[in-house]
Amino acid sequence: MSDLAERVETWMVGQMPIIQMHGGTSVVREADAEEGVVVVELGGTCSGCGISDITAQNIKRDLIMDFDEVDEVHVKVPDTGEMGSSTVEGGRGGDLQYSTESSDHF
């Protein structure tokens, strides 16, 4: 995992505890400091949650504001479907992965 990915994971734990508190999960799928791109995937109870779009927008805005090297953030929020059940430390989702490559929803 890159240094940027590790820092974004740590940031997510500290800045977005509401995700874990509500049974959701998140995982950093991509963090490219050279390109300035971060991809975060939400899962668990974020799927179908009425405020997941707001959470996604907050993550996008705040990551761009808090990390100088980040210019573009994509937050994938599943509408429905199977979620990965494994989590790693801090409630971070470890097995969430979808084949669809849309910018916000799949």
mmCIF file of N, CA and C in Angstrom:
data_model
loop_
_atom_site.group_PDB
_atom_site.id
_atom_site.type_symbol
_atom_site.label_atom_id
_atom_site.label_comp_id
_atom_site.label_asym_id
_atom_site.label_seq_id
_atom_site.Cartn_x
_atom_site.Cartn_y
_atom_site.Cartn_z
ATOM 1 N N MET A 1 0.850 -1.188 0.000
ATOM 2 C CA MET A 1 0.000 0.000 0.000
ATOM 3 C C MET A 1 0.890 1.244 0.000
ATOM 4 N N SER A 2 0.510 2.225 -0.784
ATOM 5 C CA SER A 2 1.317 3.441 -0.875
ATOM 6 C C SER A 2 1.163 4.290 0.380
ATOM 7 N N ASP A 3 2.111 5.194 0.557
ATOM 8 C CA ASP A 3 2.066 6.111 1.691
ATOM 9 C C ASP A 3 0.768 6.922 1.672
ATOM 10 N N LEU A 4 0.362 7.396 0.494
ATOM 11 C CA LEU A 4 -0.873 8.168 0.386
ATOM 12 C C LEU A 4 -2.074 7.307 0.778
ATOM 13 N N ALA A 5 -2.121 6.063 0.323
ATOM 14 C CA ALA A 5 -3.233 5.173 0.669
ATOM 15 C C ALA A 5 -3.313 4.972 2.179
ATOM 16 N N GLU A 6 -2.167 4.770 2.813
ATOM 17 C CA GLU A 6 -2.143 4.594 4.266
ATOM 18 C C GLU A 6 -2.633 5.851 4.981
ATOM 19 N N ARG A 7 -2.204 7.004 4.495
ATOM 20 C CA ARG A 7 -2.642 8.257 5.122
ATOM 21 C C ARG A 7 -4.137 8.490 4.921
ATOM 22 N N VAL A 8 -4.660 8.139 3.750
ATOM 23 C CA VAL A 8 -6.096 8.292 3.502
ATOM 24 C C VAL A 8 -6.892 7.322 4.377
ATOM 25 N N GLU A 9 -6.413 6.082 4.527
ATOM 26 C CA GLU A 9 -7.078 5.114 5.414
ATOM 27 C C GLU A 9 -7.138 5.660 6.840
ATOM 28 N N THR A 10 -6.016 6.178 7.324
ATOM 29 C CA THR A 10 -5.969 6.746 8.673
ATOM 30 C C THR A 10 -6.923 7.926 8.788
ATOM 31 N N TRP A 11 -6.953 8.759 7.768
ATOM 32 C CA TRP A 11 -7.865 9.910 7.738
ATOM 33 C C TRP A 11 -9.319 9.449 7.802
ATOM 34 N N MET A 12 -9.650 8.401 7.018
ATOM 35 C CA MET A 12 -11.025 7.893 6.995
ATOM 36 C C MET A 12 -11.457 7.426 8.382
ATOM 37 N N VAL A 13 -10.582 6.728 9.099
ATOM 38 C CA VAL A 13 -10.901 6.251 10.446
ATOM 39 C C VAL A 13 -11.189 7.431 11.371
ATOM 40 N N GLY A 14 -10.358 8.477 11.274
ATOM 41 C CA GLY A 14 -10.505 9.625 12.163
ATOM 42 C C GLY A 14 -11.620 10.580 11.778
ATOM 43 N N GLN A 15 -11.799 10.805 10.475
ATOM 44 C CA GLN A 15 -12.732 11.821 10.014
ATOM 45 C C GLN A 15 -14.131 11.289 9.715
ATOM 46 N N MET A 16 -14.247 10.008 9.446
ATOM 47 C CA MET A 16 -15.541 9.458 9.052
ATOM 48 C C MET A 16 -15.960 8.292 9.952
ATOM 49 N N PRO A 17 -15.921 8.483 11.286
ATOM 50 C CA PRO A 17 -16.314 7.377 12.174
ATOM 51 C C PRO A 17 -17.787 7.008 12.023
ATOM 52 N N ILE A 18 -18.586 7.918 11.488
ATOM 53 C CA ILE A 18 -20.014 7.651 11.307
ATOM 54 C C ILE A 18 -20.247 6.454 10.385
ATOM 55 N N ILE A 19 -19.343 6.236 9.432
ATOM 56 C CA ILE A 19 -19.481 5.099 8.517
ATOM 57 C C ILE A 19 -19.466 3.806 9.328
ATOM 58 N N GLN A 20 -18.451 3.657 10.165
ATOM 59 C CA GLN A 20 -18.329 2.445 10.971
ATOM 60 C C GLN A 20 -19.436 2.371 12.012
ATOM 61 N N MET A 21 -19.782 3.492 12.627
ATOM 62 C CA MET A 21 -20.820 3.505 13.661
ATOM 63 C C MET A 21 -22.164 3.024 13.124
ATOM 64 N N HIS A 22 -22.405 3.251 11.846
ATOM 65 C CA HIS A 22 -23.676 2.845 11.239
ATOM 66 C C HIS A 22 -23.582 1.507 10.511
ATOM 67 N N GLY A 23 -22.486 0.782 10.714
ATOM 68 C CA GLY A 23 -22.348 -0.536 10.113
ATOM 69 C C GLY A 23 -21.804 -0.530 8.700
ATOM 70 N N GLY A 24 -21.323 0.612 8.266
ATOM 71 C CA GLY A 24 -20.742 0.694 6.934
ATOM 72 C C GLY A 24 -19.262 0.356 6.964
ATOM 73 N N THR A 25 -18.710 0.188 5.786
ATOM 74 C CA THR A 25 -17.284 -0.083 5.649
ATOM 75 C C THR A 25 -16.730 0.804 4.547
ATOM 76 N N SER A 26 -15.434 0.988 4.578
ATOM 77 C CA SER A 26 -14.779 1.730 3.512
ATOM 78 C C SER A 26 -13.403 1.151 3.295
ATOM 79 N N VAL A 27 -12.923 1.270 2.068
ATOM 80 C CA VAL A 27 -11.583 0.814 1.741
ATOM 81 C C VAL A 27 -11.038 1.715 0.630
ATOM 82 N N VAL A 28 -9.762 2.045 0.742
ATOM 83 C CA VAL A 28 -9.101 2.839 -0.287
ATOM 84 C C VAL A 28 -8.666 1.870 -1.385
ATOM 85 N N ARG A 29 -9.240 2.028 -2.570
ATOM 86 C CA ARG A 29 -8.923 1.145 -3.694
ATOM 87 C C ARG A 29 -7.748 1.657 -4.505
ATOM 88 N N GLU A 30 -7.562 2.968 -4.532
ATOM 89 C CA GLU A 30 -6.463 3.560 -5.298
ATOM 90 C C GLU A 30 -6.075 4.857 -4.631
ATOM 91 N N ALA A 31 -4.789 5.131 -4.599
ATOM 92 C CA ALA A 31 -4.283 6.397 -4.094
ATOM 93 C C ALA A 31 -2.975 6.686 -4.819
ATOM 94 N N ASP A 32 -3.056 7.489 -5.855
ATOM 95 C CA ASP A 32 -1.911 7.789 -6.706
ATOM 96 C C ASP A 32 -1.519 9.249 -6.507
ATOM 97 N N ALA A 33 -0.463 9.461 -5.737
ATOM 98 C CA ALA A 33 -0.028 10.833 -5.437
ATOM 99 C C ALA A 33 0.448 11.558 -6.687
ATOM 100 N N GLU A 34 1.080 10.846 -7.616
ATOM 101 C CA GLU A 34 1.565 11.481 -8.836
ATOM 102 C C GLU A 34 0.425 11.963 -9.710
ATOM 103 N N GLU A 35 -0.624 11.164 -9.816
ATOM 104 C CA GLU A 35 -1.798 11.533 -10.618
ATOM 105 C C GLU A 35 -2.783 12.390 -9.815
ATOM 106 N N GLY A 36 -2.674 12.360 -8.479
ATOM 107 C CA GLY A 36 -3.586 13.126 -7.633
ATOM 108 C C GLY A 36 -4.964 12.505 -7.513
ATOM 109 N N VAL A 37 -5.052 11.181 -7.720
ATOM 110 C CA VAL A 37 -6.340 10.501 -7.747
ATOM 111 C C VAL A 37 -6.469 9.531 -6.569
ATOM 112 N N VAL A 38 -7.632 9.573 -5.911
ATOM 113 C CA VAL A 38 -7.960 8.630 -4.845
ATOM 114 C C VAL A 38 -9.309 8.009 -5.172
ATOM 115 N N VAL A 39 -9.399 6.683 -4.986
ATOM 116 C CA VAL A 39 -10.665 5.968 -5.153
ATOM 117 C C VAL A 39 -10.986 5.278 -3.836
ATOM 118 N N VAL A 40 -12.142 5.611 -3.274
ATOM 119 C CA VAL A 40 -12.614 5.013 -2.028
ATOM 120 C C VAL A 40 -13.894 4.256 -2.332
ATOM 121 N N GLU A 41 -14.029 3.079 -1.754
ATOM 122 C CA GLU A 41 -15.235 2.271 -1.951
ATOM 123 C C GLU A 41 -15.945 2.110 -0.611
ATOM 124 N N LEU A 42 -17.236 2.401 -0.600
ATOM 125 C CA LEU A 42 -18.059 2.225 0.595
ATOM 126 C C LEU A 42 -18.865 0.946 0.451
ATOM 127 N N GLY A 43 -19.137 0.275 1.558
ATOM 128 C CA GLY A 43 -19.922 -0.956 1.526
ATOM 129 C C GLY A 43 -20.676 -1.141 2.830
ATOM 130 N N GLY A 44 -21.043 -2.393 3.099
ATOM 131 C CA GLY A 44 -21.825 -2.678 4.302
ATOM 132 C C GLY A 44 -23.161 -1.980 4.229
ATOM 133 N N THR A 45 -23.539 -1.328 5.311
ATOM 134 C CA THR A 45 -24.840 -0.652 5.343
ATOM 135 C C THR A 45 -24.859 0.631 4.519
ATOM 136 N N CYS A 46 -23.725 1.028 3.945
ATOM 137 C CA CYS A 46 -23.730 2.182 3.037
ATOM 138 C C CYS A 46 -24.556 1.866 1.789
ATOM 139 N N SER A 47 -24.648 0.578 1.462
ATOM 140 C CA SER A 47 -25.438 0.166 0.306
ATOM 141 C C SER A 47 -26.902 0.491 0.545
ATOM 142 N N GLY A 48 -27.441 1.350 -0.291
ATOM 143 C CA GLY A 48 -28.841 1.720 -0.186
ATOM 144 C C GLY A 48 -29.150 2.742 0.899
ATOM 145 N N CYS A 49 -28.138 3.229 1.604
ATOM 146 C CA CYS A 49 -28.365 4.213 2.664
ATOM 147 C C CYS A 49 -28.754 5.555 2.047
ATOM 148 N N GLY A 50 -29.743 6.190 2.612
ATOM 149 C CA GLY A 50 -30.246 7.454 2.087
ATOM 150 C C GLY A 50 -29.254 8.600 2.154
ATOM 151 N N ILE A 51 -28.279 8.516 3.042
ATOM 152 C CA ILE A 51 -27.309 9.611 3.146
ATOM 153 C C ILE A 51 -25.946 9.254 2.579
ATOM 154 N N SER A 52 -25.838 8.102 1.900
ATOM 155 C CA SER A 52 -24.526 7.709 1.368
ATOM 156 C C SER A 52 -24.020 8.707 0.331
ATOM 157 N N ASP A 53 -24.915 9.332 -0.433
ATOM 158 C CA ASP A 53 -24.477 10.335 -1.404
ATOM 159 C C ASP A 53 -23.865 11.546 -0.701
ATOM 160 N N ILE A 54 -24.457 11.944 0.414
ATOM 161 C CA ILE A 54 -23.925 13.072 1.186
ATOM 162 C C ILE A 54 -22.567 12.699 1.761
ATOM 163 N N THR A 55 -22.474 11.489 2.304
ATOM 164 C CA THR A 55 -21.192 11.015 2.836
ATOM 165 C C THR A 55 -20.135 11.019 1.740
ATOM 166 N N ALA A 56 -20.488 10.523 0.560
ATOM 167 C CA ALA A 56 -19.543 10.488 -0.560
ATOM 168 C C ALA A 56 -19.087 11.900 -0.924
ATOM 169 N N GLN A 57 -20.011 12.842 -0.986
ATOM 170 C CA GLN A 57 -19.643 14.220 -1.327
ATOM 171 C C GLN A 57 -18.732 14.828 -0.263
ATOM 172 N N ASN A 58 -19.011 14.531 1.010
ATOM 173 C CA ASN A 58 -18.157 15.031 2.092
ATOM 174 C C ASN A 58 -16.753 14.455 2.001
ATOM 175 N N ILE A 59 -16.662 13.160 1.704
ATOM 176 C CA ILE A 59 -15.352 12.522 1.559
ATOM 177 C C ILE A 59 -14.587 13.178 0.413
ATOM 178 N N LYS A 60 -15.238 13.351 -0.720
ATOM 179 C CA LYS A 60 -14.585 13.979 -1.879
ATOM 180 C C LYS A 60 -14.061 15.364 -1.517
ATOM 181 N N ARG A 61 -14.926 16.195 -0.993
ATOM 182 C CA ARG A 61 -14.553 17.572 -0.658
ATOM 183 C C ARG A 61 -13.415 17.614 0.355
ATOM 184 N N ASP A 62 -13.563 16.823 1.423
ATOM 185 C CA ASP A 62 -12.600 16.897 2.515
ATOM 186 C C ASP A 62 -11.242 16.323 2.143
ATOM 187 N N LEU A 63 -11.210 15.244 1.366
ATOM 188 C CA LEU A 63 -9.917 14.692 0.948
ATOM 189 C C LEU A 63 -9.158 15.685 0.080
ATOM 190 N N ILE A 64 -9.856 16.354 -0.820
ATOM 191 C CA ILE A 64 -9.209 17.352 -1.678
ATOM 192 C C ILE A 64 -8.694 18.522 -0.836
ATOM 193 N N MET A 65 -9.453 18.911 0.178
ATOM 194 C CA MET A 65 -9.029 20.013 1.038
ATOM 195 C C MET A 65 -7.870 19.620 1.957
ATOM 196 N N ASP A 66 -7.879 18.378 2.471
ATOM 197 C CA ASP A 66 -6.915 17.968 3.492
ATOM 198 C C ASP A 66 -5.612 17.394 2.947
ATOM 199 N N PHE A 67 -5.594 16.987 1.676
ATOM 200 C CA PHE A 67 -4.390 16.405 1.081
ATOM 201 C C PHE A 67 -4.005 17.225 -0.143
ATOM 202 N N ASP A 68 -2.890 17.942 -0.038
ATOM 203 C CA ASP A 68 -2.450 18.824 -1.121
ATOM 204 C C ASP A 68 -2.248 18.086 -2.437
ATOM 205 N N GLU A 69 -1.796 16.831 -2.371
ATOM 206 C CA GLU A 69 -1.503 16.094 -3.595
ATOM 207 C C GLU A 69 -2.736 15.481 -4.246
ATOM 208 N N VAL A 70 -3.895 15.578 -3.602
ATOM 209 C CA VAL A 70 -5.126 14.983 -4.139
ATOM 210 C C VAL A 70 -5.950 16.036 -4.874
ATOM 211 N N ASP A 71 -6.207 15.762 -6.164
ATOM 212 C CA ASP A 71 -6.994 16.665 -6.994
ATOM 213 C C ASP A 71 -8.338 16.071 -7.391
ATOM 214 N N GLU A 72 -8.429 14.742 -7.353
ATOM 215 C CA GLU A 72 -9.624 14.062 -7.843
ATOM 216 C C GLU A 72 -9.930 12.882 -6.928
ATOM 217 N N VAL A 73 -11.195 12.790 -6.486
ATOM 218 C CA VAL A 73 -11.610 11.705 -5.603
ATOM 219 C C VAL A 73 -12.855 11.059 -6.186
ATOM 220 N N HIS A 74 -12.830 9.736 -6.266
ATOM 221 C CA HIS A 74 -13.996 8.967 -6.691
ATOM 222 C C HIS A 74 -14.429 8.122 -5.502
ATOM 223 N N VAL A 75 -15.702 8.230 -5.129
ATOM 224 C CA VAL A 75 -16.245 7.408 -4.057
ATOM 225 C C VAL A 75 -17.294 6.505 -4.668
ATOM 226 N N LYS A 76 -17.047 5.211 -4.610
ATOM 227 C CA LYS A 76 -17.986 4.230 -5.151
ATOM 228 C C LYS A 76 -18.954 3.825 -4.044
ATOM 229 N N VAL A 77 -20.232 4.024 -4.318
ATOM 230 C CA VAL A 77 -21.278 3.696 -3.348
ATOM 231 C C VAL A 77 -22.227 2.704 -3.998
ATOM 232 N N PRO A 78 -22.236 1.457 -3.539
ATOM 233 C CA PRO A 78 -23.144 0.483 -4.140
ATOM 234 C C PRO A 78 -24.592 0.791 -3.793
ATOM 235 N N ASP A 79 -25.476 0.662 -4.770
ATOM 236 C CA ASP A 79 -26.902 0.849 -4.511
ATOM 237 C C ASP A 79 -27.488 -0.386 -3.844
ATOM 238 N N THR A 80 -27.150 -1.561 -4.359
ATOM 239 C CA THR A 80 -27.636 -2.830 -3.817
ATOM 240 C C THR A 80 -26.611 -3.896 -4.131
ATOM 241 N N GLY A 81 -26.835 -5.091 -3.651
ATOM 242 C CA GLY A 81 -25.969 -6.203 -4.046
ATOM 243 C C GLY A 81 -25.190 -6.768 -2.892
ATOM 244 N N GLU A 82 -24.382 -7.737 -3.207
ATOM 245 C CA GLU A 82 -23.585 -8.434 -2.204
ATOM 246 C C GLU A 82 -22.444 -7.544 -1.725
ATOM 247 N N MET A 83 -22.246 -7.532 -0.431
ATOM 248 C CA MET A 83 -21.150 -6.777 0.154
ATOM 249 C C MET A 83 -20.114 -7.756 0.673
ATOM 250 N N GLY A 84 -18.866 -7.381 0.626
ATOM 251 C CA GLY A 84 -17.834 -8.204 1.239
ATOM 252 C C GLY A 84 -18.044 -8.226 2.742
ATOM 253 N N SER A 85 -17.904 -9.370 3.354
ATOM 254 C CA SER A 85 -18.195 -9.480 4.776
ATOM 255 C C SER A 85 -16.958 -9.341 5.642
ATOM 256 N N SER A 86 -15.783 -9.468 5.081
ATOM 257 C CA SER A 86 -14.576 -9.382 5.886
ATOM 258 C C SER A 86 -14.220 -7.930 6.149
ATOM 259 N N THR A 87 -13.757 -7.677 7.340
ATOM 260 C CA THR A 87 -13.258 -6.353 7.659
ATOM 261 C C THR A 87 -11.888 -6.503 8.276
ATOM 262 N N VAL A 88 -11.133 -5.435 8.217
ATOM 263 C CA VAL A 88 -9.835 -5.414 8.854
ATOM 264 C C VAL A 88 -9.879 -4.364 9.940
ATOM 265 N N GLU A 89 -8.807 -4.102 10.591
ATOM 266 C CA GLU A 89 -8.743 -3.206 11.743
ATOM 267 C C GLU A 89 -9.478 -1.897 11.497
ATOM 268 N N GLY A 90 -10.213 -1.468 12.497
ATOM 269 C CA GLY A 90 -10.890 -0.178 12.436
ATOM 270 C C GLY A 90 -12.178 -0.205 11.643
ATOM 271 N N GLY A 91 -12.682 -1.379 11.304
ATOM 272 C CA GLY A 91 -13.929 -1.460 10.557
ATOM 273 C C GLY A 91 -13.757 -1.217 9.074
ATOM 274 N N ARG A 92 -12.544 -1.197 8.606
ATOM 275 C CA ARG A 92 -12.299 -0.962 7.186
ATOM 276 C C ARG A 92 -12.668 -2.222 6.425
ATOM 277 N N GLY A 93 -13.366 -2.088 5.345
ATOM 278 C CA GLY A 93 -13.739 -3.253 4.547
ATOM 279 C C GLY A 93 -12.562 -3.744 3.743
ATOM 280 N N GLY A 94 -12.275 -5.023 3.835
ATOM 281 C CA GLY A 94 -11.133 -5.548 3.129
ATOM 282 C C GLY A 94 -11.482 -6.245 1.826
ATOM 283 N N ASP A 95 -12.701 -6.742 1.686
ATOM 284 C CA ASP A 95 -13.033 -7.570 0.531
ATOM 285 C C ASP A 95 -14.031 -6.932 -0.417
ATOM 286 N N LEU A 96 -14.359 -5.689 -0.238
ATOM 287 C CA LEU A 96 -15.313 -5.036 -1.121
ATOM 288 C C LEU A 96 -14.659 -4.823 -2.470
ATOM 289 N N GLN A 97 -15.291 -5.310 -3.510
ATOM 290 C CA GLN A 97 -14.752 -5.043 -4.834
ATOM 291 C C GLN A 97 -15.829 -5.336 -5.861
ATOM 292 N N TYR A 98 -15.962 -4.428 -6.782
ATOM 293 C CA TYR A 98 -16.973 -4.541 -7.821
ATOM 294 C C TYR A 98 -16.299 -4.350 -9.158
ATOM 295 N N SER A 99 -16.846 -4.976 -10.178
ATOM 296 C CA SER A 99 -16.217 -4.886 -11.490
ATOM 297 C C SER A 99 -16.652 -3.649 -12.255
ATOM 298 N N THR A 100 -17.758 -3.056 -11.897
ATOM 299 C CA THR A 100 -18.261 -1.892 -12.615
ATOM 300 C C THR A 100 -17.386 -0.681 -12.310
ATOM 301 N N GLU A 101 -17.077 0.076 -13.329
ATOM 302 C CA GLU A 101 -16.186 1.225 -13.163
ATOM 303 C C GLU A 101 -16.918 2.531 -13.426
ATOM 304 N N SER A 102 -17.921 2.862 -12.632
ATOM 305 C CA SER A 102 -18.538 4.182 -12.775
ATOM 306 C C SER A 102 -17.963 5.087 -11.713
ATOM 307 N N SER A 103 -18.165 6.376 -11.865
ATOM 308 C CA SER A 103 -17.524 7.308 -10.953
ATOM 309 C C SER A 103 -18.188 7.348 -9.583
ATOM 310 N N ASP A 104 -19.495 7.138 -9.497
ATOM 311 C CA ASP A 104 -20.155 7.254 -8.207
ATOM 312 C C ASP A 104 -20.947 6.022 -7.815
ATOM 313 N N HIS A 105 -21.737 5.498 -8.709
ATOM 314 C CA HIS A 105 -22.593 4.365 -8.371
ATOM 315 C C HIS A 105 -22.347 3.212 -9.305
ATOM 316 N N PHE A 106 -22.673 2.019 -8.851
ATOM 317 C CA PHE A 106 -22.578 0.861 -9.721
ATOM 318 C C PHE A 106 -23.711 -0.078 -9.441
#
